[in-house]
XYZ file of C-alpha atoms in Angstrom:
615
model
C -0.269 0.050 -0.109
C 1.570 3.280 -0.944
C 2.774 5.761 1.635
C 1.021 9.118 0.957
C 2.689 10.762 3.828
C 5.815 10.015 3.128
C 5.244 11.434 -0.642
C 4.430 14.502 1.094
C 7.897 14.968 2.811
C 9.691 14.091 -0.146
C 7.520 17.329 -1.775
C 8.441 19.435 1.034
C 11.720 18.489 1.163
C 12.526 18.548 -2.624
C 11.111 22.128 -2.341
C 13.140 23.598 0.448
C 16.115 22.211 -1.071
C 15.205 23.905 -4.134
C 14.156 27.373 -2.325
C 17.634 27.398 -1.018
C 19.469 26.475 -4.262
C 17.755 29.402 -6.200
C 18.109 31.896 -2.969
C 21.875 31.458 -3.355
C 22.068 31.950 -6.734
C 19.963 35.104 -6.786
C 22.502 36.331 -4.152
C 25.549 35.086 -6.191
C 24.348 37.110 -9.493
C 23.496 40.156 -7.255
C 26.737 40.156 -5.479
C 28.745 39.532 -8.702
C 26.568 41.117 -11.528
C 24.737 43.715 -10.204
C 26.751 44.843 -7.454
C 30.085 46.991 -7.721
C 30.485 47.013 -4.005
C 33.411 43.986 -4.416
C 34.911 45.785 -7.992
C 35.057 49.174 -5.851
C 36.643 47.752 -2.952
C 39.440 45.933 -5.412
C 39.738 49.083 -7.518
C 40.317 51.101 -4.341
C 42.819 48.523 -3.205
C 44.500 48.875 -6.593
C 44.045 52.120 -8.094
C 43.593 55.933 -6.729
C 41.531 58.011 -9.279
C 42.948 61.724 -8.541
C 40.361 64.233 -9.622
C 42.580 67.029 -11.575
C 40.489 70.390 -11.018
C 40.892 72.769 -14.065
C 41.742 76.740 -13.606
C 38.448 78.678 -13.453
C 37.969 81.550 -16.114
C 39.186 84.735 -15.684
C 36.891 87.732 -15.611
C 38.006 91.144 -17.118
C 36.245 94.473 -17.689
C 36.002 96.145 -21.064
C 39.505 97.834 -20.487
C 41.068 94.473 -20.073
C 41.362 95.060 -16.537
C 41.618 91.638 -14.206
C 38.190 91.228 -12.096
C 38.347 87.965 -10.628
C 41.491 85.592 -11.184
C 42.795 82.390 -9.188
C 45.085 81.557 -6.570
C 46.354 78.315 -5.061
C 44.206 76.600 -2.734
C 43.914 73.299 -0.691
C 41.505 70.591 0.126
C 41.581 67.306 2.415
C 40.193 64.619 0.888
C 39.588 61.331 2.559
C 38.757 57.661 1.806
C 36.409 56.481 4.809
C 37.371 52.681 4.005
C 41.161 53.383 4.389
C 41.246 55.247 7.370
C 38.704 53.804 9.849
C 41.032 51.832 12.337
C 44.155 53.258 11.999
C 44.038 56.717 12.523
C 45.653 58.971 15.105
C 42.637 61.038 15.638
C 44.434 63.594 17.950
C 47.422 63.997 16.196
C 45.341 64.797 13.109
C 43.138 67.444 14.418
C 46.344 69.020 15.995
C 48.041 69.075 12.362
C 44.655 71.102 10.829
C 44.163 72.829 14.232
C 40.468 71.533 14.642
C 38.819 69.932 17.844
C 37.690 66.127 17.872
C 34.518 67.261 18.129
C 34.397 68.824 14.792
C 36.360 65.840 13.464
C 33.568 63.388 14.486
C 30.984 65.772 13.264
C 32.650 66.368 10.233
C 33.062 62.302 9.597
C 29.121 61.991 10.139
C 28.288 64.684 7.801
C 30.458 63.028 5.059
C 28.498 59.360 5.964
C 25.297 60.631 5.790
C 23.786 59.806 2.509
C 20.795 62.403 2.973
C 23.523 65.245 3.219
C 25.997 63.715 0.790
C 23.771 61.677 -1.638
C 26.912 60.464 -3.787
C 28.626 59.368 -0.500
C 30.717 55.773 -1.414
C 33.460 54.729 1.158
C 35.595 53.768 -1.559
C 35.766 57.010 -3.359
C 37.287 60.594 -1.900
C 35.003 62.934 -0.078
C 35.360 66.278 0.706
C 36.818 66.528 4.824
C 38.270 70.168 4.747
C 38.389 72.840 1.840
C 40.279 75.805 1.090
C 43.766 75.747 3.287
C 45.979 78.321 2.686
C 49.698 77.650 2.161
C 50.709 77.847 5.891
C 47.858 74.978 6.525
C 48.639 72.933 3.883
C 52.373 73.213 4.995
C 51.700 72.156 8.124
C 49.602 69.247 7.320
C 51.780 67.959 4.479
C 54.805 67.346 6.750
C 52.732 64.969 8.851
C 50.346 63.614 5.893
C 52.019 59.970 5.600
C 51.050 59.179 8.898
C 47.157 59.934 8.508
C 46.283 57.031 5.697
C 43.138 57.444 3.620
C 43.428 60.915 3.714
C 45.011 63.151 0.964
C 45.780 66.389 -0.243
C 44.267 67.860 -3.504
C 45.310 70.619 -5.140
C 42.617 73.365 -6.890
C 42.539 76.967 -6.827
C 40.126 79.633 -5.322
C 38.548 82.900 -6.711
C 40.257 85.861 -6.053
C 39.124 89.529 -6.746
C 41.015 92.684 -7.482
C 38.718 95.259 -6.416
C 36.217 95.696 -3.346
C 33.373 96.192 -5.713
C 30.896 94.656 -7.987
C 30.291 91.830 -5.481
C 26.732 91.053 -6.709
C 27.325 91.359 -10.439
C 30.151 89.243 -10.359
C 28.984 86.586 -7.871
C 30.956 83.749 -6.116
C 31.737 80.425 -5.977
C 31.141 78.074 -3.373
C 30.727 74.362 -2.579
C 27.623 72.398 -4.453
C 24.587 71.964 -2.827
C 22.735 68.337 -3.158
C 20.573 70.087 -6.127
C 23.286 71.756 -7.971
C 24.778 67.312 -7.792
C 21.119 66.234 -8.993
C 20.599 68.401 -11.569
C 24.328 67.775 -13.231
C 26.215 64.494 -13.060
C 29.619 67.152 -13.762
C 29.515 67.929 -10.530
C 30.433 65.512 -7.073
C 30.138 66.546 -3.412
C 33.092 68.600 -2.401
C 32.825 70.457 -5.777
C 32.605 74.213 -6.423
C 30.088 76.176 -8.294
C 28.930 79.761 -9.260
C 26.149 80.838 -6.600
C 24.829 84.241 -8.347
C 25.851 86.851 -10.762
C 28.085 85.891 -13.644
C 29.616 83.260 -11.863
C 26.367 81.425 -12.171
C 25.225 82.342 -15.387
C 28.065 81.540 -17.244
C 29.087 78.651 -14.818
C 29.279 75.903 -17.890
C 31.745 78.463 -19.977
C 34.165 79.255 -16.817
C 34.013 75.922 -15.202
C 36.080 74.284 -17.603
C 36.408 70.629 -17.504
C 37.887 68.130 -14.765
C 40.822 65.805 -15.600
C 41.617 62.222 -13.937
C 45.010 60.743 -12.959
C 45.141 57.264 -11.998
C 47.605 56.171 -9.502
C 48.976 52.341 -8.999
C 48.856 51.281 -5.564
C 51.123 48.655 -3.795
C 49.859 45.649 -1.397
C 49.879 48.320 1.550
C 47.980 50.894 -0.136
C 51.074 52.909 -1.137
C 51.126 55.210 -4.751
C 53.412 53.469 -6.793
C 53.030 56.002 -9.407
C 50.434 56.529 -12.997
C 48.959 53.348 -14.043
C 50.184 52.259 -17.407
C 52.311 55.161 -17.309
C 49.460 57.457 -17.683
C 47.712 55.783 -20.962
C 44.338 56.307 -19.235
C 44.671 59.764 -17.306
C 42.928 63.117 -18.807
C 44.228 66.468 -18.640
C 41.747 68.948 -17.162
C 40.810 71.836 -19.509
C 40.628 75.264 -18.131
C 37.159 77.293 -18.352
C 37.051 80.094 -20.890
C 37.908 83.680 -19.593
C 35.191 86.205 -20.056
C 35.523 89.618 -20.655
C 32.486 92.150 -19.300
C 31.161 95.047 -21.009
C 31.863 96.836 -17.491
C 34.184 99.667 -16.923
C 35.322 99.034 -13.443
C 36.472 102.752 -12.957
C 32.824 103.782 -13.437
C 31.487 100.511 -11.349
C 33.784 101.893 -8.529
C 32.777 105.857 -8.819
C 29.107 105.146 -8.729
C 29.368 102.543 -5.267
C 31.332 105.438 -3.940
C 28.162 108.164 -5.081
C 26.110 105.409 -3.562
C 27.493 105.218 -0.352
C 24.933 105.686 2.670
C 21.949 105.260 0.052
C 20.021 102.723 -0.843
C 19.024 102.120 -4.972
C 20.702 101.679 -7.723
C 22.699 103.089 -10.942
C 22.614 101.123 -14.103
C 24.584 102.629 -17.003
C 24.571 100.863 -20.802
C 26.208 101.422 -24.163
C 23.274 102.054 -26.294
C 24.789 101.102 -29.496
C 25.952 97.488 -28.085
C 23.299 96.982 -25.212
C 26.416 96.275 -22.950
C 26.072 97.046 -19.460
C 28.791 99.785 -18.347
C 28.054 99.436 -14.767
C 25.308 97.865 -12.806
C 25.481 99.576 -8.953
C 23.465 98.424 -6.377
C 23.504 99.836 -2.708
C 24.116 98.925 -0.298
C 26.707 95.844 -1.552
C 29.936 94.237 0.144
C 33.768 93.600 -0.270
C 33.547 90.404 -2.558
C 36.419 88.982 -0.811
C 34.087 88.208 2.130
C 32.845 85.011 -0.256
C 36.291 83.724 -0.091
C 37.560 80.994 2.223
C 36.349 79.115 5.371
C 34.707 82.095 6.526
C 31.999 82.566 3.421
C 29.074 80.720 5.410
C 29.701 83.146 8.436
C 29.634 86.417 6.400
C 27.171 85.588 3.848
C 24.907 84.881 7.189
C 25.406 88.329 8.651
C 24.765 89.887 5.253
C 21.389 87.686 5.329
C 20.474 89.196 8.367
C 21.361 92.496 7.299
C 17.857 94.843 7.492
C 19.430 97.313 4.438
C 19.108 93.918 2.488
C 23.045 94.002 0.445
C 22.432 90.683 -1.075
C 19.505 92.107 -3.096
C 20.688 92.953 -6.352
C 18.515 96.184 -6.695
C 19.239 96.952 -10.471
C 17.761 94.256 -11.578
C 15.355 92.993 -8.518
C 14.361 95.925 -7.244
C 10.916 97.003 -8.856
C 9.817 100.903 -8.412
C 7.708 103.562 -9.361
C 9.458 105.341 -12.438
C 8.051 108.741 -11.709
C 8.170 111.151 -14.437
C 10.844 109.028 -16.369
C 7.926 107.398 -17.387
C 6.492 110.690 -19.365
C 8.913 109.909 -22.367
C 6.754 106.654 -22.915
C 3.828 108.093 -22.741
C 4.704 111.040 -25.112
C 5.851 108.507 -27.747
C 2.621 106.699 -27.615
C 0.458 109.859 -27.399
C 2.440 111.205 -30.878
C 2.411 107.813 -32.742
C -0.722 107.267 -31.842
C -2.120 110.402 -33.131
C -3.602 111.576 -29.886
C -1.198 114.437 -30.163
C 0.901 115.924 -32.530
C 3.705 118.180 -31.910
C 1.576 121.694 -31.401
C -0.710 120.012 -29.701
C -1.310 121.833 -26.378
C -3.054 120.864 -22.716
C -3.294 123.317 -19.785
C -2.122 123.068 -16.388
C -3.895 124.691 -13.499
C -0.704 123.365 -11.078
C -1.677 120.355 -11.887
C -4.346 117.997 -14.224
C -8.061 119.222 -13.264
C -11.255 117.498 -13.997
C -14.595 116.702 -12.985
C -13.369 117.127 -9.483
C -10.166 115.057 -9.558
C -6.850 117.209 -9.360
C -2.976 115.711 -10.187
C -1.047 118.251 -8.965
C 2.076 119.982 -10.637
C 4.195 122.529 -9.934
C 4.501 126.501 -11.369
C 5.382 126.696 -15.042
C 3.908 128.511 -18.248
C 0.794 127.122 -19.542
C -0.574 125.741 -22.054
C 2.361 123.414 -23.430
C 2.862 121.322 -26.193
C 5.242 118.126 -26.029
C 8.349 119.419 -26.440
C 8.160 121.736 -23.454
C 6.184 119.628 -21.404
C 8.699 117.240 -21.562
C 11.245 119.647 -20.374
C 9.567 120.985 -17.395
C 7.810 117.656 -16.608
C 4.008 118.648 -16.899
C 1.768 116.012 -14.880
C -1.136 117.587 -16.567
C 0.158 117.271 -20.017
C 0.583 113.565 -19.799
C -2.413 113.172 -17.607
C -4.410 114.877 -20.659
C -2.511 112.872 -23.095
C -3.609 109.389 -21.440
C -7.409 110.637 -20.717
C -7.899 111.300 -23.967
C -6.270 108.168 -25.490
C -8.149 106.035 -23.398
C -11.265 107.598 -24.014
C -10.959 108.114 -27.700
C -13.663 106.520 -30.194
C -10.682 105.017 -32.492
C -10.409 101.931 -30.236
C -14.149 100.840 -29.559
C -13.758 100.379 -25.683
C -11.828 101.337 -23.187
C -10.628 98.014 -22.743
C -9.307 97.598 -26.765
C -7.630 101.438 -25.467
C -6.027 100.537 -22.600
C -4.451 97.170 -24.266
C -2.737 99.668 -26.855
C -1.403 101.108 -25.009
C -0.242 98.147 -22.747
C 1.145 96.736 -26.155
C 3.478 100.188 -26.338
C 4.581 99.416 -22.806
C 6.026 96.153 -23.573
C 7.620 97.018 -27.123
C 9.312 99.927 -24.748
C 10.773 96.870 -22.429
C 8.435 97.272 -19.636
C 6.225 94.832 -17.783
C 8.423 91.705 -18.681
C 11.975 90.517 -18.497
C 14.177 92.229 -20.531
C 16.686 88.889 -20.348
C 19.789 90.138 -19.286
C 22.646 87.574 -18.468
C 22.111 87.498 -14.827
C 19.952 85.550 -12.434
C 16.796 86.597 -10.492
C 16.032 89.302 -12.684
C 12.283 90.807 -12.031
C 9.551 91.892 -14.880
C 8.194 95.012 -13.118
C 4.253 95.744 -13.468
C 2.479 96.943 -16.537
C -1.323 96.737 -16.188
C -3.688 96.157 -19.071
C -7.298 95.609 -19.456
C -7.786 92.492 -17.506
C -6.120 93.694 -14.702
C -8.548 96.630 -14.154
C -11.420 94.553 -14.695
C -10.867 92.270 -12.096
C -9.588 94.775 -9.696
C -12.699 96.998 -10.325
C -15.274 94.021 -11.668
C -15.233 95.956 -15.002
C -16.171 99.302 -13.487
C -13.458 101.394 -14.028
C -12.465 104.409 -16.336
C -9.634 106.725 -17.386
C -9.620 108.956 -14.396
C -9.378 105.822 -11.921
C -6.149 105.009 -13.864
C -4.618 108.222 -14.640
C -1.633 108.333 -12.206
C -0.062 106.097 -14.457
C 0.570 108.190 -16.809
C 3.190 109.867 -14.609
C 4.928 106.680 -13.400
C 2.786 106.317 -10.422
C -0.077 103.674 -9.391
C 0.103 100.364 -10.539
C 3.444 100.493 -13.164
C 6.687 99.531 -11.638
C 9.904 99.384 -13.378
C 13.422 97.897 -12.285
C 16.319 100.334 -13.079
C 17.780 98.544 -15.665
C 14.303 98.682 -17.850
C 14.788 102.739 -16.971
C 18.253 102.758 -18.085
C 16.980 100.752 -21.009
C 14.388 103.456 -22.042
C 17.229 105.866 -22.242
C 19.186 103.620 -24.020
C 16.135 103.782 -26.452
C 15.448 106.817 -26.834
C 19.185 107.601 -27.572
C 19.029 104.795 -30.346
C 15.621 106.985 -31.829
C 13.665 103.712 -31.296
C 15.413 100.512 -30.882
C 17.376 98.459 -28.376
C 19.612 95.473 -27.616
C 18.774 93.548 -24.772
C 21.175 94.519 -22.192
C 23.732 91.951 -21.266
C 27.080 92.346 -19.134
C 29.067 90.154 -21.175
C 31.130 91.484 -23.898
C 33.169 88.543 -25.081
C 34.042 84.855 -23.993
C 37.026 83.137 -24.886
C 36.966 81.067 -28.353
C 33.113 81.567 -28.391
C 30.399 83.671 -29.430
C 27.740 85.280 -26.731
C 24.163 84.758 -27.601
C 22.505 86.069 -30.176
C 19.907 87.497 -28.188
C 22.423 90.091 -27.197
C 22.891 91.368 -30.836
C 19.814 92.003 -32.593
C 17.947 95.124 -31.829
C 14.598 95.330 -30.907
C 12.239 98.190 -32.108
C 9.298 99.376 -30.567
C 5.942 100.584 -31.617
C 6.852 104.358 -31.577
C 7.553 106.502 -34.406
C 11.422 107.628 -35.454
C 9.946 111.112 -35.484
C 8.063 110.827 -31.645
C 11.793 110.094 -30.714
C 13.079 113.307 -31.897
C 10.274 115.409 -30.463
C 10.920 113.247 -27.264
C 14.913 114.011 -27.482
C 14.380 117.641 -27.756
C 11.854 117.510 -24.732
C 15.053 115.947 -22.896
C 17.617 118.078 -24.354
C 15.711 121.193 -23.481
C 15.003 119.587 -19.752
C 19.011 120.000 -19.540
C 19.460 123.714 -21.118
C 16.828 124.874 -18.735
C 14.178 122.774 -17.167
C 14.583 119.892 -14.360
C 17.755 118.945 -15.760
C 19.806 122.033 -15.845
C 21.922 120.934 -12.999
C 23.422 118.320 -15.721
C 24.194 120.678 -18.386
C 27.883 120.770 -19.703
C 29.930 122.472 -22.370
C 32.262 119.955 -23.570
C 29.422 116.940 -24.165
C 25.358 117.709 -24.849
C 23.530 115.676 -22.320
C 19.554 114.619 -22.458
C 18.019 113.831 -19.492
C 14.776 113.759 -17.561
C 14.314 113.803 -13.790
C 11.818 111.800 -11.701
C 10.271 112.358 -8.434
C 8.708 108.948 -7.501
C 5.838 108.924 -4.620
C 6.451 106.625 -1.756
C 5.134 105.960 1.596
C 7.663 107.832 3.406
C 9.928 110.254 1.207
C 9.662 110.506 -2.046
C 12.522 108.843 -4.770
C 15.038 110.918 -6.680
C 15.117 109.670 -10.242
C 17.040 110.359 -13.307
C 17.007 109.024 -16.702
C 19.242 110.597 -19.262
C 22.200 109.974 -22.044
C 24.932 111.475 -23.916
C 26.366 112.894 -26.237
C 22.733 113.631 -27.910
C 23.913 112.920 -31.666
C 26.291 110.403 -31.269
C 25.324 108.639 -27.478
C 28.053 106.597 -25.860
C 25.949 106.205 -22.227
C 22.650 105.893 -21.247
C 21.871 106.066 -17.580
C 19.275 105.453 -14.506
C 20.077 106.402 -11.496
C 17.335 105.495 -8.573
C 18.027 106.874 -4.937
C 15.529 105.447 -2.722
C 13.828 108.272 -0.467
C 16.389 110.885 -1.790
C 13.718 113.513 -2.561
C 13.900 115.487 -5.765
C 15.110 114.077 -9.127
C 17.225 116.886 -8.980
C 18.712 116.414 -5.426
C 20.936 113.384 -6.300
C 19.505 111.827 -9.086
C 20.783 114.335 -11.727
C 24.168 115.245 -10.383
C 25.146 111.523 -9.689
C 24.137 110.855 -13.384
C 26.097 114.089 -14.384
C 29.503 113.038 -12.905
C 28.658 108.967 -14.266
C 28.693 110.445 -17.744
C 31.692 112.492 -17.216
C 33.875 109.869 -15.759
C 32.917 107.593 -18.807
C 32.970 110.304 -21.803
C 36.163 111.966 -20.686
C 37.846 109.243 -18.486
C 38.273 110.785 -15.237
C 36.422 113.695 -13.426
C 37.453 117.283 -13.254
C 38.983 118.766 -9.919
C 35.263 120.010 -9.478
C 33.757 117.088 -10.459
C 35.484 115.588 -7.614
C 34.821 117.857 -5.049
C 31.392 117.127 -6.024
C 31.391 113.554 -6.231
C 33.119 113.754 -2.275
C 30.015 115.820 -1.202
C 27.723 113.357 -2.507
C 29.596 110.498 -0.912
C 29.208 112.297 2.579
C 25.838 112.824 2.328
C 24.344 109.428 4.110
C 20.447 109.361 4.368
C 18.466 107.724 6.881
C 16.138 104.461 6.662
C 13.719 103.172 8.463
C 11.233 100.482 8.072
C 8.715 102.541 6.323
C 11.431 103.782 4.054
C 12.292 100.314 2.889
């Protein structure tokens, strides 16, 4: 008789045996085929792959003066698998002048995959960066006593001038996000964080090299593997020349001492940015070395916000500088012509509304209205445009106005080659329909005609307005980089962008700006040696008004267009005009006269007081 219980036991035992074999096969396959742990271990015993970092590209100004260059630096690297049980920790800490607590904490952070996602115990990890020559010398003498630790030579940035920190940017250790975005980087690598260093990182960084060294059985380096057959040399980063004039930049920063605001200057013919001042700022050398983190934190906590690049991130009411764009629009649309006059009763007065203005002749046409910065003239122009029957509806008229503003570079980012640019604000009909539930009219939005209300621009956009007027109707997207070694700048920075306004309209606005300098609101900018065209702005604010100036020179062959914005500086003529005049003189003449130097010193010494409301 057949024993069914025995048969069942045979099947169970056979199944268990098969399962054990399958498990072993899967485990062997995983270890030998899927996992590279043993390969890494074997490779780390036989080879040391030493990364050779390229020198970062040098940054110079438009005249060839070096702004950012490299100096030697040394990092301490560790292969955790080699140092665990053979290190004299106390002697090691003494050699690097660190505490044992710091050593323990640093090693823990290195092996924490949440902080160091690329961690492997078989590959070099950054232990300490940017040792000075003196620190390196002390450590090098005893390096043979510290198995698993290696010295890696690289370079760090050095700055020739204590200027242009936000424009140039700085270099710091990569973050986990940087590593995730680009597999070029490994933990401990450096990357541009802001400014030119960030936006031109790929051109500046170069390409790493690798040196493969052979070890003996005791881990000692025996030389290059196969005589360096598999070594690759690093490729240096590309040098970059900026359009910045460092002497102009330094003067601008000097004039803005003790003030909040910005100065932006552009070469109209090329769109090259000649200076980009944001105040307050800081010495870029604060961001070098192991004190970078501490210094950055102090700057971040400063209530005056020195890390904010006001030139491209600050959005402000443009005030009366905006009237030039209004005049261009009204002339081109046929709302006014060169002879159209509007009355000014110390302001725009109609239907119980009043927008004040200073005393001047009345009525006036466009050229003297621009020269005297008549609020009433430009309010009447917008009032008549928004109520003009040729547009069919108020909304169509409003959007036509908006289209002119956008064509002049307002309301959207211009596209400068720096990170963080803001767009400003130009309202359209949809905006007002939502804000007022479709119950609005021309009088309700009239303040936008004089650069107030909902309108905001960046200082860069105001300077670009000056460049567009200087060119009589077009601009080239403002850019900081002039040339890249063995390369070309983006075509965005070489193409002309024409506005919707006519050439004839621009000529009339130029005349108005010239008359403003000869005897109007900008007369303090008048000079004998070159012709200046300008427009002041006194932008209303919760506290003291902002002082604004926009202009260009010379009138017929413009070399520089400029915007000056001093927060809470009062009338445009108080700070905006004299600062703009000095900056134009510096660039066109190459230096300041003795009398201008005295004026510059007076402006430099005038520090404004700022409270929370002003900011």
